[in-house]
XYZ file of C-alpha atoms in Angstrom:
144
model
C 55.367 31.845 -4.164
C 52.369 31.592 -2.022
C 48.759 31.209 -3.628
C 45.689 32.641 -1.946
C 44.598 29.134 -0.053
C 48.341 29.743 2.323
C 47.055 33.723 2.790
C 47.012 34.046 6.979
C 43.484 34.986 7.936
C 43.751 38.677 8.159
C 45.113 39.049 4.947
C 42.029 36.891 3.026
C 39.388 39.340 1.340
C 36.034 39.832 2.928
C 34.094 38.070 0.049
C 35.587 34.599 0.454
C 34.648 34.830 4.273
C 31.298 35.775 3.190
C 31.547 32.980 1.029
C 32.567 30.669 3.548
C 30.028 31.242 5.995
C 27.356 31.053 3.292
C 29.084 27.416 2.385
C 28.665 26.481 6.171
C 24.896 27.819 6.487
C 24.082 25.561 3.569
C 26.097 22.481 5.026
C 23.950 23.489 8.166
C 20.947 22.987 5.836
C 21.306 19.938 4.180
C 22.358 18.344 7.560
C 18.592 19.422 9.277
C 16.928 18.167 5.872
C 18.903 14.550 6.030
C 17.829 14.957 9.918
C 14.674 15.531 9.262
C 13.892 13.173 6.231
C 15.927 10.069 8.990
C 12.939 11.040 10.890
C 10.077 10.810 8.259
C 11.883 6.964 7.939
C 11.604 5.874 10.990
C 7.776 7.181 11.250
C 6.461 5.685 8.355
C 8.274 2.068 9.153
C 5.701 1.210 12.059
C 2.885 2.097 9.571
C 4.323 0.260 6.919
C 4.449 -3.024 9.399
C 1.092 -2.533 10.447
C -0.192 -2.525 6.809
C 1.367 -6.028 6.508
C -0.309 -7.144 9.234
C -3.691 -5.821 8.575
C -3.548 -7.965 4.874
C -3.533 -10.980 6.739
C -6.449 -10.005 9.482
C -9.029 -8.167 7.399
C -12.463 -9.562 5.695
C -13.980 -9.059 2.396
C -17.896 -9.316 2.715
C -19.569 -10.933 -0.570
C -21.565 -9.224 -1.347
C -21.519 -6.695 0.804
C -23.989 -5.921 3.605
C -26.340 -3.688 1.739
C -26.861 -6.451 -0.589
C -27.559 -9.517 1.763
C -29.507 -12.485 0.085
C -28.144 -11.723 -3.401
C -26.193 -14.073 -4.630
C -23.010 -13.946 -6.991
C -23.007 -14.575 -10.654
C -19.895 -16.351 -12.577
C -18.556 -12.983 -13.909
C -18.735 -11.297 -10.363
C -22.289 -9.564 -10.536
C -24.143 -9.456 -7.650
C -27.842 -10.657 -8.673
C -31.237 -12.622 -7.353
C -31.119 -15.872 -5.993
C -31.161 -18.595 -7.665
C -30.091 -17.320 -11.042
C -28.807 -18.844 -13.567
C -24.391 -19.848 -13.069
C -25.202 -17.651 -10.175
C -23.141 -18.940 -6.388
C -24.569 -18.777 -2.701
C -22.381 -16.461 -1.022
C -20.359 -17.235 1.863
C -22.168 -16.373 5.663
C -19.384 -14.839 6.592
C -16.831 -12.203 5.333
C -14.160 -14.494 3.395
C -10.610 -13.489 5.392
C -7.854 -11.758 3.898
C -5.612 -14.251 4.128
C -7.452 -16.627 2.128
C -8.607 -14.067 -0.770
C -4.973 -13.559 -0.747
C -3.667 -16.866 -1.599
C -6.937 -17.844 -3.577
C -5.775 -14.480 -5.843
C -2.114 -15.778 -6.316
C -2.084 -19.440 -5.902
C -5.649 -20.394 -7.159
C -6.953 -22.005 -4.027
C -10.313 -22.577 -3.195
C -12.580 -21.235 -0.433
C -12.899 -23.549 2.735
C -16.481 -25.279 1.368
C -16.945 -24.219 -2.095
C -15.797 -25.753 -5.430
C -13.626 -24.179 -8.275
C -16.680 -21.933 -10.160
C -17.962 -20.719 -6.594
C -14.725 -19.264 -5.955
C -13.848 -17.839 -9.205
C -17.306 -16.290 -9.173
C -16.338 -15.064 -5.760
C -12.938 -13.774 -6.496
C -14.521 -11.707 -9.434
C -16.808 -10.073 -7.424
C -13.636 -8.915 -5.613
C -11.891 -8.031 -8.435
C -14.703 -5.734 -9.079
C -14.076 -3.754 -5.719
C -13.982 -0.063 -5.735
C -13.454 2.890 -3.276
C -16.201 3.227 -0.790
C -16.950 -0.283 -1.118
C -17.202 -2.909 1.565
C -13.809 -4.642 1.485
C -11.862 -2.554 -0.828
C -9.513 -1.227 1.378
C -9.154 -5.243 2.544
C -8.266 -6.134 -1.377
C -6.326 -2.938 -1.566
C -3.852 -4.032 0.721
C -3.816 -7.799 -0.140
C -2.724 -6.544 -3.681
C -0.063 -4.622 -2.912
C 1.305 -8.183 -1.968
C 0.676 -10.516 -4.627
């Protein structure tokens, strides 16, 4: 006895060559998607190594610019000189390197003690979109 799989091909119905030609079609489709989405990978991998890179090489102002001559307080407020548990801020932008390993490992900031660079690292804590430095911290925290 012969089942319908061993039919020669003139004798199989219409429908399951419909059938199998939708089948194919749909193989066809998921083979462009994987195609495509093997693409999308490769794209984005560049970016992704860039972003690493760009932790290590950006700055964090503090404060930033529009508030030169302030000075940071021990919670991370930016406020007047000279005010009480209040820190002279570094001249220039602290790297991202170093907020980076101050963040994880508690080092200090080349020239300043302990309180200086909590105060410091609060400020930057504080960070938020639009911000001088946020999309510096941003990155670096996607790493600690």
């Amino acid at each position: 006895m012969r089942n319908e799989d061993q039919q020669p091909e003139a004798d199989r119905p219409v429908t399951e060559e419909v059938e199998e030609g939708q089948a194919l079609q749909s193989r066809r489709g998921l083979l462009r998607i994987a195609t495509l989405g093997t693409a999308a990978i490769v794209t984005v991998k560049p970016g992704i190594a860039n972003a690493a890179v760009s932790g290590i090489t950006c700055s964090i102002p503090v404060p930033q610019s529009s508030q030169a001559g302030k000075w940071i307080k021990k919670d991370g407020t930016v406020v007047n000189p000279n005010t009480a548990q209040s820190y002279d801020p570094p001249e220039t932008p602290l790297k991202g390197e170093d907020v980076k390993n101050s963040l994880a490992y508690g080092t200090r900031y080349s020239g300043y003690n302990q309180n200086a660079t909590n105060a410091f690292n609060n400020y930057i804590k504080k960070l938020t979109m639009g911000k001088q430095g946020y999309t510096c911290y941003s990155s670096i925290q996607s790493r600690i």
